[in-house]
JSON list of C-alpha atoms in Angstrom, two decimals:
[
{"chain": "K", "resi": 1, "resn": "UNK", "atom": "CA", "xyz": [-52.68, 11.62, 103.74]},
{"chain": "K", "resi": 2, "resn": "UNK", "atom": "CA", "xyz": [-51.54, 10.01, 107.01]},
{"chain": "K", "resi": 3, "resn": "UNK", "atom": "CA", "xyz": [-50.96, 6.32, 107.20]},
{"chain": "K", "resi": 4, "resn": "UNK", "atom": "CA", "xyz": [-49.32, 5.00, 110.19]},
{"chain": "K", "resi": 5, "resn": "UNK", "atom": "CA", "xyz": [-49.91, 2.52, 113.01]},
{"chain": "K", "resi": 6, "resn": "UNK", "atom": "CA", "xyz": [-53.60, 1.80, 113.24]},
{"chain": "K", "resi": 7, "resn": "UNK", "atom": "CA", "xyz": [-54.81, 5.23, 112.22]},
{"chain": "K", "resi": 8, "resn": "UNK", "atom": "CA", "xyz": [-55.98, 5.84, 108.69]},
{"chain": "K", "resi": 9, "resn": "UNK", "atom": "CA", "xyz": [-57.13, 9.34, 107.98]},
{"chain": "K", "resi": 10, "resn": "UNK", "atom": "CA", "xyz": [-56.98, 10.35, 104.21]},
{"chain": "K", "resi": 11, "resn": "UNK", "atom": "CA", "xyz": [-57.99, 13.73, 103.12]},
{"chain": "K", "resi": 12, "resn": "UNK", "atom": "CA", "xyz": [-60.78, 14.07, 100.46]},
{"chain": "K", "resi": 13, "resn": "UNK", "atom": "CA", "xyz": [-58.38, 14.43, 97.67]},
{"chain": "K", "resi": 14, "resn": "UNK", "atom": "CA", "xyz": [-56.52, 11.21, 98.56]},
{"chain": "K", "resi": 15, "resn": "UNK", "atom": "CA", "xyz": [-59.69, 9.24, 99.17]},
{"chain": "K", "resi": 16, "resn": "UNK", "atom": "CA", "xyz": [-61.33, 10.30, 95.85]},
{"chain": "K", "resi": 17, "resn": "UNK", "atom": "CA", "xyz": [-58.32, 10.61, 93.74]},
{"chain": "K", "resi": 18, "resn": "UNK", "atom": "CA", "xyz": [-56.23, 7.64, 94.86]},
{"chain": "K", "resi": 19, "resn": "UNK", "atom": "CA", "xyz": [-58.90, 5.09, 96.17]},
{"chain": "K", "resi": 20, "resn": "UNK", "atom": "CA", "xyz": [-62.18, 5.51, 94.52]},
{"chain": "K", "resi": 21, "resn": "UNK", "atom": "CA", "xyz": [-61.21, 6.75, 91.08]},
{"chain": "K", "resi": 22, "resn": "UNK", "atom": "CA", "xyz": [-58.63, 3.88, 90.81]},
{"chain": "K", "resi": 23, "resn": "UNK", "atom": "CA", "xyz": [-61.30, 1.44, 91.76]},
{"chain": "K", "resi": 24, "resn": "UNK", "atom": "CA", "xyz": [-63.59, 2.82, 88.95]},
{"chain": "K", "resi": 25, "resn": "UNK", "atom": "CA", "xyz": [-60.66, 2.49, 86.45]},
{"chain": "K", "resi": 26, "resn": "UNK", "atom": "CA", "xyz": [-59.29, -0.76, 87.51]},
{"chain": "K", "resi": 27, "resn": "UNK", "atom": "CA", "xyz": [-62.06, -2.66, 89.30]},
{"chain": "K", "resi": 28, "resn": "UNK", "atom": "CA", "xyz": [-61.16, -5.88, 91.31]},
{"chain": "K", "resi": 29, "resn": "UNK", "atom": "CA", "xyz": [-62.17, -8.95, 89.80]},
{"chain": "K", "resi": 30, "resn": "UNK", "atom": "CA", "xyz": [-65.43, -10.42, 90.90]},
{"chain": "K", "resi": 31, "resn": "UNK", "atom": "CA", "xyz": [-67.21, -7.15, 91.29]},
{"chain": "K", "resi": 32, "resn": "UNK", "atom": "CA", "xyz": [-70.10, -6.75, 88.87]},
{"chain": "K", "resi": 33, "resn": "UNK", "atom": "CA", "xyz": [-69.81, -3.77, 86.55]},
{"chain": "K", "resi": 34, "resn": "UNK", "atom": "CA", "xyz": [-73.10, -2.15, 87.56]},
{"chain": "K", "resi": 35, "resn": "UNK", "atom": "CA", "xyz": [-72.04, -2.17, 91.25]},
{"chain": "K", "resi": 36, "resn": "UNK", "atom": "CA", "xyz": [-69.17, 0.37, 90.61]},
{"chain": "K", "resi": 37, "resn": "UNK", "atom": "CA", "xyz": [-69.99, 4.09, 90.82]},
{"chain": "K", "resi": 38, "resn": "UNK", "atom": "CA", "xyz": [-69.08, 5.50, 87.28]},
{"chain": "K", "resi": 39, "resn": "UNK", "atom": "CA", "xyz": [-67.52, 8.94, 86.42]},
{"chain": "K", "resi": 40, "resn": "UNK", "atom": "CA", "xyz": [-69.99, 10.68, 84.09]},
{"chain": "K", "resi": 41, "resn": "UNK", "atom": "CA", "xyz": [-69.52, 13.80, 82.03]},
{"chain": "K", "resi": 42, "resn": "UNK", "atom": "CA", "xyz": [-72.83, 15.48, 83.24]},
{"chain": "K", "resi": 43, "resn": "UNK", "atom": "CA", "xyz": [-72.15, 18.64, 81.29]},
{"chain": "K", "resi": 44, "resn": "UNK", "atom": "CA", "xyz": [-72.00, 16.89, 78.05]},
{"chain": "K", "resi": 45, "resn": "UNK", "atom": "CA", "xyz": [-75.35, 15.15, 78.41]},
{"chain": "K", "resi": 46, "resn": "UNK", "atom": "CA", "xyz": [-79.01, 16.08, 78.58]},
{"chain": "K", "resi": 47, "resn": "UNK", "atom": "CA", "xyz": [-80.84, 15.15, 81.73]},
{"chain": "K", "resi": 48, "resn": "UNK", "atom": "CA", "xyz": [-82.64, 11.99, 80.38]},
{"chain": "K", "resi": 49, "resn": "UNK", "atom": "CA", "xyz": [-79.17, 10.46, 79.52]},
{"chain": "K", "resi": 50, "resn": "UNK", "atom": "CA", "xyz": [-77.86, 10.80, 83.01]},
{"chain": "K", "resi": 51, "resn": "UNK", "atom": "CA", "xyz": [-79.52, 7.89, 84.87]},
{"chain": "K", "resi": 52, "resn": "UNK", "atom": "CA", "xyz": [-77.01, 5.18, 85.51]},
{"chain": "K", "resi": 53, "resn": "UNK", "atom": "CA", "xyz": [-78.82, 1.88, 85.82]},
{"chain": "K", "resi": 54, "resn": "UNK", "atom": "CA", "xyz": [-77.75, -0.57, 88.53]},
{"chain": "K", "resi": 55, "resn": "UNK", "atom": "CA", "xyz": [-79.36, -3.66, 89.91]},
{"chain": "K", "resi": 56, "resn": "UNK", "atom": "CA", "xyz": [-78.05, -2.64, 93.38]},
{"chain": "K", "resi": 57, "resn": "UNK", "atom": "CA", "xyz": [-79.87, 0.66, 93.53]},
{"chain": "K", "resi": 58, "resn": "UNK", "atom": "CA", "xyz": [-83.75, 1.42, 93.73]},
{"chain": "K", "resi": 59, "resn": "UNK", "atom": "CA", "xyz": [-85.45, 2.51, 90.41]},
{"chain": "K", "resi": 60, "resn": "UNK", "atom": "CA", "xyz": [-84.76, 6.27, 89.92]},
{"chain": "K", "resi": 61, "resn": "UNK", "atom": "CA", "xyz": [-81.70, 6.47, 92.23]},
{"chain": "K", "resi": 62, "resn": "UNK", "atom": "CA", "xyz": [-78.20, 6.73, 90.77]},
{"chain": "K", "resi": 63, "resn": "UNK", "atom": "CA", "xyz": [-74.72, 7.88, 91.85]},
{"chain": "K", "resi": 64, "resn": "UNK", "atom": "CA", "xyz": [-71.78, 9.02, 89.80]},
{"chain": "K", "resi": 65, "resn": "UNK", "atom": "CA", "xyz": [-68.43, 11.10, 90.07]},
{"chain": "K", "resi": 66, "resn": "UNK", "atom": "CA", "xyz": [-68.53, 14.40, 88.27]},
{"chain": "K", "resi": 67, "resn": "UNK", "atom": "CA", "xyz": [-65.62, 16.73, 87.29]},
{"chain": "K", "resi": 68, "resn": "UNK", "atom": "CA", "xyz": [-66.56, 20.39, 87.30]},
{"chain": "K", "resi": 69, "resn": "UNK", "atom": "CA", "xyz": [-65.51, 21.98, 84.01]},
{"chain": "K", "resi": 70, "resn": "UNK", "atom": "CA", "xyz": [-64.41, 25.58, 84.30]},
{"chain": "K", "resi": 71, "resn": "UNK", "atom": "CA", "xyz": [-65.52, 28.29, 81.87]},
{"chain": "K", "resi": 72, "resn": "UNK", "atom": "CA", "xyz": [-61.69, 29.27, 81.31]},
{"chain": "K", "resi": 73, "resn": "UNK", "atom": "CA", "xyz": [-58.59, 27.53, 82.56]},
{"chain": "K", "resi": 74, "resn": "UNK", "atom": "CA", "xyz": [-57.82, 30.16, 85.22]},
{"chain": "K", "resi": 75, "resn": "UNK", "atom": "CA", "xyz": [-61.38, 31.10, 85.94]},
{"chain": "K", "resi": 76, "resn": "UNK", "atom": "CA", "xyz": [-63.34, 30.00, 89.07]},
{"chain": "K", "resi": 77, "resn": "UNK", "atom": "CA", "xyz": [-66.64, 29.99, 87.22]},
{"chain": "K", "resi": 78, "resn": "UNK", "atom": "CA", "xyz": [-68.42, 26.66, 86.24]},
{"chain": "K", "resi": 79, "resn": "UNK", "atom": "CA", "xyz": [-69.10, 25.80, 82.61]},
{"chain": "K", "resi": 80, "resn": "UNK", "atom": "CA", "xyz": [-72.92, 24.98, 82.73]},
{"chain": "K", "resi": 81, "resn": "UNK", "atom": "CA", "xyz": [-73.98, 24.83, 79.15]},
{"chain": "K", "resi": 82, "resn": "UNK", "atom": "CA", "xyz": [-74.90, 21.55, 77.64]},
{"chain": "K", "resi": 83, "resn": "UNK", "atom": "CA", "xyz": [-76.38, 20.34, 74.35]},
{"chain": "K", "resi": 84, "resn": "UNK", "atom": "CA", "xyz": [-79.90, 20.48, 75.78]},
{"chain": "K", "resi": 85, "resn": "UNK", "atom": "CA", "xyz": [-79.70, 23.60, 77.82]},
{"chain": "K", "resi": 86, "resn": "UNK", "atom": "CA", "xyz": [-77.90, 25.01, 80.88]},
{"chain": "K", "resi": 87, "resn": "UNK", "atom": "CA", "xyz": [-77.32, 23.64, 84.41]},
{"chain": "K", "resi": 88, "resn": "UNK", "atom": "CA", "xyz": [-78.61, 26.03, 87.06]},
{"chain": "K", "resi": 89, "resn": "UNK", "atom": "CA", "xyz": [-77.57, 25.95, 90.69]},
{"chain": "K", "resi": 90, "resn": "UNK", "atom": "CA", "xyz": [-80.47, 25.09, 92.81]},
{"chain": "K", "resi": 91, "resn": "UNK", "atom": "CA", "xyz": [-80.46, 25.84, 96.59]},
{"chain": "K", "resi": 92, "resn": "UNK", "atom": "CA", "xyz": [-77.84, 27.62, 98.50]},
{"chain": "K", "resi": 93, "resn": "UNK", "atom": "CA", "xyz": [-74.20, 26.81, 98.78]},
{"chain": "K", "resi": 94, "resn": "UNK", "atom": "CA", "xyz": [-73.49, 24.90, 102.12]},
{"chain": "K", "resi": 95, "resn": "UNK", "atom": "CA", "xyz": [-69.95, 24.29, 103.60]},
{"chain": "K", "resi": 96, "resn": "UNK", "atom": "CA", "xyz": [-69.19, 20.61, 104.29]},
{"chain": "K", "resi": 97, "resn": "UNK", "atom": "CA", "xyz": [-67.24, 20.43, 107.71]},
{"chain": "K", "resi": 98, "resn": "UNK", "atom": "CA", "xyz": [-64.43, 18.15, 108.49]},
{"chain": "K", "resi": 99, "resn": "UNK", "atom": "CA", "xyz": [-64.40, 16.09, 111.80]},
{"chain": "K", "resi": 100, "resn": "UNK", "atom": "CA", "xyz": [-62.49, 18.97, 113.49]},
{"chain": "K", "resi": 101, "resn": "UNK", "atom": "CA", "xyz": [-65.17, 21.56, 112.23]},
{"chain": "K", "resi": 102, "resn": "UNK", "atom": "CA", "xyz": [-62.91, 23.31, 109.78]},
{"chain": "K", "resi": 103, "resn": "UNK", "atom": "CA", "xyz": [-64.46, 24.39, 106.43]},
{"chain": "K", "resi": 104, "resn": "UNK", "atom": "CA", "xyz": [-63.44, 21.63, 103.95]},
{"chain": "K", "resi": 105, "resn": "UNK", "atom": "CA", "xyz": [-65.24, 22.33, 100.69]},
{"chain": "K", "resi": 106, "resn": "UNK", "atom": "CA", "xyz": [-68.44, 24.03, 99.39]},
{"chain": "K", "resi": 107, "resn": "UNK", "atom": "CA", "xyz": [-71.32, 21.92, 98.17]},
{"chain": "K", "resi": 108, "resn": "UNK", "atom": "CA", "xyz": [-73.80, 23.41, 95.70]},
{"chain": "K", "resi": 109, "resn": "UNK", "atom": "CA", "xyz": [-77.34, 22.72, 96.78]}
]
């Protein structure tokens, strides 16, 4: 992360880890609780339990942070089994480019 002068260009890890997750865990006073994007353990819930209700979003729309559990500690495979079934990757994997067009991170479709 680079902070100097008037330029502020955090990388994704710094932006998510330092700024957004700390806002979730320690929200500033005066911000309604349903305005904050929660961190949800998607893989421990069935789909009907996933909707996060907010008065600031249209009905049927919700956002959350998700940590990807791994099948084993040193494995690159995702653990997709839940109480109600299995999560399946839908669509093709796409790369999310950074401003300088380098490959930053994959996104599952």
